[in-house]
Short mmCIF file of C-alpha atoms and ligand atoms in Angstrom, two decimals:
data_model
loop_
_atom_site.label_atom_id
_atom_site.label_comp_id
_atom_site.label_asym_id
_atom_site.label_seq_id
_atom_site.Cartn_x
_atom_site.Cartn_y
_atom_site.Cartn_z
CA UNK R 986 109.00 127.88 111.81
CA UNK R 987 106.60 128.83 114.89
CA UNK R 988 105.27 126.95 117.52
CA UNK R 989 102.01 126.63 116.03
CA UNK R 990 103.81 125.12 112.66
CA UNK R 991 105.53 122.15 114.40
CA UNK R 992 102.02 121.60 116.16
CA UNK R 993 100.12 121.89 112.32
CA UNK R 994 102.53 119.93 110.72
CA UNK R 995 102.17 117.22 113.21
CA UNK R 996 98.48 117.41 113.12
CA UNK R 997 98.32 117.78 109.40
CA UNK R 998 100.51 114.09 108.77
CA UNK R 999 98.93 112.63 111.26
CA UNK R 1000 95.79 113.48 109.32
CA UNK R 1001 96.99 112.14 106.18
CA UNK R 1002 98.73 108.99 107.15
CA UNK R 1003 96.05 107.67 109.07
CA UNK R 1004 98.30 107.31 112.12
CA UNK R 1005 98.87 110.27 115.05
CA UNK R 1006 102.58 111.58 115.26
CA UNK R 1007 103.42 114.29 118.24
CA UNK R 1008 105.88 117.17 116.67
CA UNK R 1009 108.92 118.93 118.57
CA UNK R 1010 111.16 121.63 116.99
CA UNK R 1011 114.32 123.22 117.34
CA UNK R 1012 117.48 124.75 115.72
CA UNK R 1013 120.71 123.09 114.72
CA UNK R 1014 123.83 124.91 115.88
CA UNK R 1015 123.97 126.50 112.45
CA UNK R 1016 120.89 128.52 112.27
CA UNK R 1017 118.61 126.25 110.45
CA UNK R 1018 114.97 124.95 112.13
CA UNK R 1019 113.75 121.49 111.96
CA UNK R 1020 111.02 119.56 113.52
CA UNK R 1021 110.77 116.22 114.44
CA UNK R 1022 108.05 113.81 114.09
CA UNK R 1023 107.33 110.50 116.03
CA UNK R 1024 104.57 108.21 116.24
CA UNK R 1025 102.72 108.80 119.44
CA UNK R 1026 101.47 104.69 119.81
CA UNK R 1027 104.54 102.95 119.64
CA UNK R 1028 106.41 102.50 123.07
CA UNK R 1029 109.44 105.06 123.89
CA UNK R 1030 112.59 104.19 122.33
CA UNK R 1031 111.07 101.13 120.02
CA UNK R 1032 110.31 103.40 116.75
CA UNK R 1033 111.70 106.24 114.75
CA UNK R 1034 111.84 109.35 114.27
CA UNK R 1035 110.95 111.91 111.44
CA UNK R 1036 113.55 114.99 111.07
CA UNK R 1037 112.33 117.50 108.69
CA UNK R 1038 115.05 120.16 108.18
CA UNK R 1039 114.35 123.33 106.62
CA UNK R 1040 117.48 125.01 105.07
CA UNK R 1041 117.55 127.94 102.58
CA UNK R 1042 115.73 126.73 99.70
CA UNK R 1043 115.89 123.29 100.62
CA UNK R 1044 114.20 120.93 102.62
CA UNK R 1045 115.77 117.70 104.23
CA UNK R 1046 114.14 114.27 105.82
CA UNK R 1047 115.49 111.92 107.62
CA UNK R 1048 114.95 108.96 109.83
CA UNK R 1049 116.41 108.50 113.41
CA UNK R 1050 116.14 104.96 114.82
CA UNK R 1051 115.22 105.02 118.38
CA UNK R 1052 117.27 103.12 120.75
CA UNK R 1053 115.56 99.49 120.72
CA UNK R 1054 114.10 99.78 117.52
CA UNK R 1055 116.19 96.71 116.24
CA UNK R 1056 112.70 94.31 116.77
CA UNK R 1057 110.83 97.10 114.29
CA UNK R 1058 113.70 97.46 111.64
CA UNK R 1059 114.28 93.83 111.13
CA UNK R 1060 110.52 93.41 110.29
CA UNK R 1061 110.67 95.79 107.93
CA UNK R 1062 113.28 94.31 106.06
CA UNK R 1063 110.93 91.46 105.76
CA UNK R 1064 107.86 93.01 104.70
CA UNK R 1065 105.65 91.67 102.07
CA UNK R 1066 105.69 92.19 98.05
CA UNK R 1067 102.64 94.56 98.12
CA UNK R 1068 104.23 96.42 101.21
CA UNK R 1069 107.76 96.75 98.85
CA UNK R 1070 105.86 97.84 95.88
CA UNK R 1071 104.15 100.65 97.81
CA UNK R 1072 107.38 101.89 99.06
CA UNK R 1073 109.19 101.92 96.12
CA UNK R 1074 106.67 103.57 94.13
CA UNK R 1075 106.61 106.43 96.51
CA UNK R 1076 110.05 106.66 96.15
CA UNK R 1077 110.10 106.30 92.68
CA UNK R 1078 107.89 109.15 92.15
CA UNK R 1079 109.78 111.47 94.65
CA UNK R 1080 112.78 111.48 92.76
CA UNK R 1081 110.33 111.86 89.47
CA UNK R 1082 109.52 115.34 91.10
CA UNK R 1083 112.52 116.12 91.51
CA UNK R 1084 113.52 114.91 95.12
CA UNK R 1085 117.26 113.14 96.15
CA UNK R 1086 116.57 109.89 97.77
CA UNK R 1087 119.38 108.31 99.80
CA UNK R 1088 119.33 104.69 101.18
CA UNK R 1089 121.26 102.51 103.09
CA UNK R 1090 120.50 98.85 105.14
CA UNK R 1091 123.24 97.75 107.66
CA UNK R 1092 125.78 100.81 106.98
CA UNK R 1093 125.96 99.95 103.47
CA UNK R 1094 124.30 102.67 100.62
CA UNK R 1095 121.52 100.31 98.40
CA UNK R 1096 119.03 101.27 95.91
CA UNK R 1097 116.03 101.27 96.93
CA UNK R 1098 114.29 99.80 94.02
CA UNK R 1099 117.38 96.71 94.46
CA UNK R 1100 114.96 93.38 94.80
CA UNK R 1101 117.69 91.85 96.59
CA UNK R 1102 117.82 94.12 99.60
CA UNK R 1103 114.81 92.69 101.18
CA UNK R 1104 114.82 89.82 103.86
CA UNK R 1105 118.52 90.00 104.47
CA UNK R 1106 118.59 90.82 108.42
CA UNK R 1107 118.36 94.29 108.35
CA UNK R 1108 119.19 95.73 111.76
CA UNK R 1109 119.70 99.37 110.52
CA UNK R 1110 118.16 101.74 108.27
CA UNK R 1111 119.16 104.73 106.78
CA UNK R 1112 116.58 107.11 104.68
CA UNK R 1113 117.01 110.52 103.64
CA UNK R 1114 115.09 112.57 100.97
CA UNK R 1115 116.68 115.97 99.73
CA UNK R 1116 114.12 118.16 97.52
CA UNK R 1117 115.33 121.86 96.51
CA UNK R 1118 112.59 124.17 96.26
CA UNK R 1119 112.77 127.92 94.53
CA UNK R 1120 111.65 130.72 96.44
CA UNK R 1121 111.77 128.34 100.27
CA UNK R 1122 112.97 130.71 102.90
CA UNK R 1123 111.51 128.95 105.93
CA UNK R 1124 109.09 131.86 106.25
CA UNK R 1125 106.33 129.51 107.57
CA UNK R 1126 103.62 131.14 105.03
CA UNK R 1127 100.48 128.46 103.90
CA UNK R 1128 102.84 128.13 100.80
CA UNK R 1129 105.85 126.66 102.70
CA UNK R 1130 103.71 124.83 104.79
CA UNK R 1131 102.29 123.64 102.44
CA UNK R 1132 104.93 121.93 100.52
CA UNK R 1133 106.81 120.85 103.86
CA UNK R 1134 103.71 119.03 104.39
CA UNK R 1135 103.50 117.43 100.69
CA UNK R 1136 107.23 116.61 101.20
CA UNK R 1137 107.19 115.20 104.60
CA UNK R 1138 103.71 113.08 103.52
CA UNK R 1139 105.49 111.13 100.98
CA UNK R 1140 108.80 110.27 103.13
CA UNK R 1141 106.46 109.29 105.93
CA UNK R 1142 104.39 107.54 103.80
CA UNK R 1143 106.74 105.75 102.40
CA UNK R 1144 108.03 104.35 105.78
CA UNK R 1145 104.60 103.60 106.91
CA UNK R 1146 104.36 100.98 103.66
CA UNK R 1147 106.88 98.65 105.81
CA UNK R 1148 106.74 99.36 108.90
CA UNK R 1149 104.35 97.63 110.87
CA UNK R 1150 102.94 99.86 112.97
CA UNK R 1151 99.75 99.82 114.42
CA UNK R 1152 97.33 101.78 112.45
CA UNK R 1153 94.13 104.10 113.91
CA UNK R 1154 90.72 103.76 111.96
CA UNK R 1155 90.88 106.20 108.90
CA UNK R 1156 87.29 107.63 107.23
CA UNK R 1157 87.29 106.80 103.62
CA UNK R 1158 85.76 105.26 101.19
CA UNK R 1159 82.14 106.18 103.00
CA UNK R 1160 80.41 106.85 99.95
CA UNK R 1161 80.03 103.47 98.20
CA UNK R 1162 76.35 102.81 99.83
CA UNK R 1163 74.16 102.53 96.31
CA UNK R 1164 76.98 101.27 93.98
CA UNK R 1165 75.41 99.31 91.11
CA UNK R 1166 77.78 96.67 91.51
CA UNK R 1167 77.65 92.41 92.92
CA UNK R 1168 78.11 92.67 96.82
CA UNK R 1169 81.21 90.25 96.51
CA UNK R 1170 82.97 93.40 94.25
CA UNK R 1171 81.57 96.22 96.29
CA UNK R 1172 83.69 94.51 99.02
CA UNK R 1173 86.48 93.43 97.79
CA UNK R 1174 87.06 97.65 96.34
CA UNK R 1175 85.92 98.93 99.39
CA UNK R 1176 89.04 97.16 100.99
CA UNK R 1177 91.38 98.35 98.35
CA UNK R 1178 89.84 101.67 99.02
CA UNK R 1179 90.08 101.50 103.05
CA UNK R 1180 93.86 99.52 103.64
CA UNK R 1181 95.57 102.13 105.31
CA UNK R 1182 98.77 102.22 103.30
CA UNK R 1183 96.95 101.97 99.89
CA UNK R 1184 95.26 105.21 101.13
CA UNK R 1185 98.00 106.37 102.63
CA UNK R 1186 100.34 105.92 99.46
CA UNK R 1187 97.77 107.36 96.94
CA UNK R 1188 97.66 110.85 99.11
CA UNK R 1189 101.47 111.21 99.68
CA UNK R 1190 101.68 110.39 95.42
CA UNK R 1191 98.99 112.26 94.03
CA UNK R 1192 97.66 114.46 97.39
CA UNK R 1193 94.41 115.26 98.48
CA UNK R 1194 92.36 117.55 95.54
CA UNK R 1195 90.34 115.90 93.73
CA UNK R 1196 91.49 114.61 90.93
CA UNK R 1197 88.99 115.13 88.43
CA UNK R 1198 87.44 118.35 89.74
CA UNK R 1199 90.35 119.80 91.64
CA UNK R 1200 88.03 120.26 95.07
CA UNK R 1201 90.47 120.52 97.91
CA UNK R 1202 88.32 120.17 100.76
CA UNK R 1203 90.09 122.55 103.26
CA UNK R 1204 90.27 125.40 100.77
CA UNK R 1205 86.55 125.14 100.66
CA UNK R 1206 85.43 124.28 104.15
CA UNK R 1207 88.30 125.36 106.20
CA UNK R 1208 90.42 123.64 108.79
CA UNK R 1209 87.37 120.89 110.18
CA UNK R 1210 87.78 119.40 106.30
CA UNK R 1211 91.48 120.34 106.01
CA UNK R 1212 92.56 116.74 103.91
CA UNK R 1213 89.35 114.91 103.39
CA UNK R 1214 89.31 113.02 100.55
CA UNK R 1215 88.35 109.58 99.16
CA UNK R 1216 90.57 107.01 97.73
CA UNK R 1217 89.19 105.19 94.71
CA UNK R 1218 90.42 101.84 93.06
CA UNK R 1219 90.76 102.60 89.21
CA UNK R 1220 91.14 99.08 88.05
CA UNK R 1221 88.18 97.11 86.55
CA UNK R 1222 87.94 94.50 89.47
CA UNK R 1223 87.17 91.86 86.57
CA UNK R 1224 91.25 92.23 85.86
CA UNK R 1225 91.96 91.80 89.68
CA UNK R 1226 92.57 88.28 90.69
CA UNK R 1227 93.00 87.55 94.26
CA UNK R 1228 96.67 88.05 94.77
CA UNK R 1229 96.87 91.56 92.47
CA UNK R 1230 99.05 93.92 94.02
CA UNK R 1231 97.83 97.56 94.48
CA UNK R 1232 100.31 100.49 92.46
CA UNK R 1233 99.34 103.40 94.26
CA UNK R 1234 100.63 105.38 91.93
CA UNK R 1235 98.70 104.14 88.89
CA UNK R 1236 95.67 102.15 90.53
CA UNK R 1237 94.55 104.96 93.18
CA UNK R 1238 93.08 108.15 92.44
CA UNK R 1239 91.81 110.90 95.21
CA UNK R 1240 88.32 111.78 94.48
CA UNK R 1241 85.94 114.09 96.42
CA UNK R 1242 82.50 111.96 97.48
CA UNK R 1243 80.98 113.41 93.82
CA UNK R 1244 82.85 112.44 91.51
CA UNK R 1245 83.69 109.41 93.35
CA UNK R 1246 80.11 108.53 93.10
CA UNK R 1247 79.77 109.55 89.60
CA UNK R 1248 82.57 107.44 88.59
CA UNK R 1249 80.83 104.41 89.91
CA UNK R 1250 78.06 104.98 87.68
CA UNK R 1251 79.12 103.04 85.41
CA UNK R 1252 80.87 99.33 85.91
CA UNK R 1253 83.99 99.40 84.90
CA UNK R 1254 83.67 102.42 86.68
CA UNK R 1255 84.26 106.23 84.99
CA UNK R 1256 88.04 107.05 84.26
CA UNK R 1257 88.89 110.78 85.87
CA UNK R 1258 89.80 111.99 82.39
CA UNK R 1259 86.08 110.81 81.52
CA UNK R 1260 84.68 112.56 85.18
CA UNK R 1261 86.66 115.47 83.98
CA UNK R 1262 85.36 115.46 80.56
CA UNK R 1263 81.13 115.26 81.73
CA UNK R 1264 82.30 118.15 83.82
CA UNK R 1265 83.71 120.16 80.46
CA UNK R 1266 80.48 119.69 79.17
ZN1 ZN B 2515 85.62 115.89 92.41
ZN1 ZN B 2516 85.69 103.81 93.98
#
């Protein structure tokens, strides 16, 4: 990979995730490239980094503790339910696609979907996601790049769900003005639709084309829209009580502003397979 594809990658995640990481790459001893990612706000030596390690046909992720990121680990071992769920349904639907997903807390290997795990003094973390992909040379074309970046969105993503990082100001959700719904709902979906990590999560699952038209905004409009998308909440808010917890997987869809708007013609809102189907017709 070039110079200008550490650089894009770094820009490109940063994009997605809501959150800027700075990218540096290299080679291993044995030939094969990687690039590392790491979160340009957090103080030197308090966070991690990302290692993304392209091999023949295979790509490799990793995290790599910083030096004093013992205050950052342990809080992650204590993160909230809805902060769990989110990273265990990323993870969940890596491996459904296909990926290998190692975990470990303290030195020992865990499952990551093991309730227990959680609040126990964590003071190290180890995460690494294998995913073999046909025909990936490390040739650096829009294809590779491409799925590096899909790959490297949900590991990341998955991270970011409990570790509490400080988050930058994502745009989403901008199209709700005219929404034929109370002002009380309107609110309470535009902040399902605008938490970071729910947004975050619902890209890295289901990425950033439209769901029910397929529009992928930087095939049409180039670079400047290059993963714009909108994040909408599928559940009838009349089945949401107070203390519901978000499934990205199921709950979140990426629409484009259209057929986001379209689907909130309606209240409960339009599903995608309906958006999908008006489209047919
Ligand atoms: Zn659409
Ligand atoms: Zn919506």
């Amino acid at each position: 990979m070039t110079v200008a594809g550490h650089t894009q990658l770094a820009q490109r995640i940063s994009r997605d995730v809501g959150m800027e990481f700075h990218g540096h790459a290299g080679t291993e001893s044995n030939g094969d490239r990687w690039i590392r990612l790491t979160p340009a706000a957090v103080p030197e030596g308090h966070g991690f980094d990302v290692k993304v390690q392209m091999t023949w046909r295979r790509l490799r992720l990793s995290v790599e503790l910083q030096r004093f990121a013992g205050e950052l680990v342990r809080a992650m071992g204590e993160s909230k339910e809805a902060g769990r769920n989110t990273f265990r349904t990323i993870l969940e639907e890596s491996v459904a696609r296909g990926a290998t997903v190692q975990f470990g807390v303290n030195d020992n290997a865990v499952q990551f979907d093991d309730e227990s795990l959680w609040g126990k003094g964590w003071k190290r973390i180890e995460l690494r996601m294998s995913k073999r992909l046909p025909g990936f040379d490390g040739a650096a074309t829009a294809e590779e790049l491409g799925m590096i970046r899909r790959w490297t969105r949900r590991f990341v993503a998955a991270l970011l769900a409990i570790a509490p990082l400080e988050a930058q100001e994502t745009p989403s959700g901008e199209a709700l003005e005219g929404f034929r719904e109370g002002a009380a709902k309107v609110t309470r979906t535009v902040r399902y639709e605008r938490d970071r990590r729910n947004r975050t999560a619902a890209i890295a699952i289901h990425g950033t084309a439209c769901l029910a038209c397929g529009l992928e905004f930087g095939s049409v409009y180039g670079e400047v829209a290059d993963g714009f998308i909108e994040v909408h909440h599928t559940v009838p808010l009349a089945k949401v009580g107070e203390g519901y917890i978000v499934n990205p997987a199921k709950d979140l869809v990426p629409l484009c502003p259209n057929c986001h708007a379209v689907a909130h013609r309606r209240d409960p809102p339009f599903t995608v397979d309906e958006i999908t189907e008006l489209l047919r017709e």
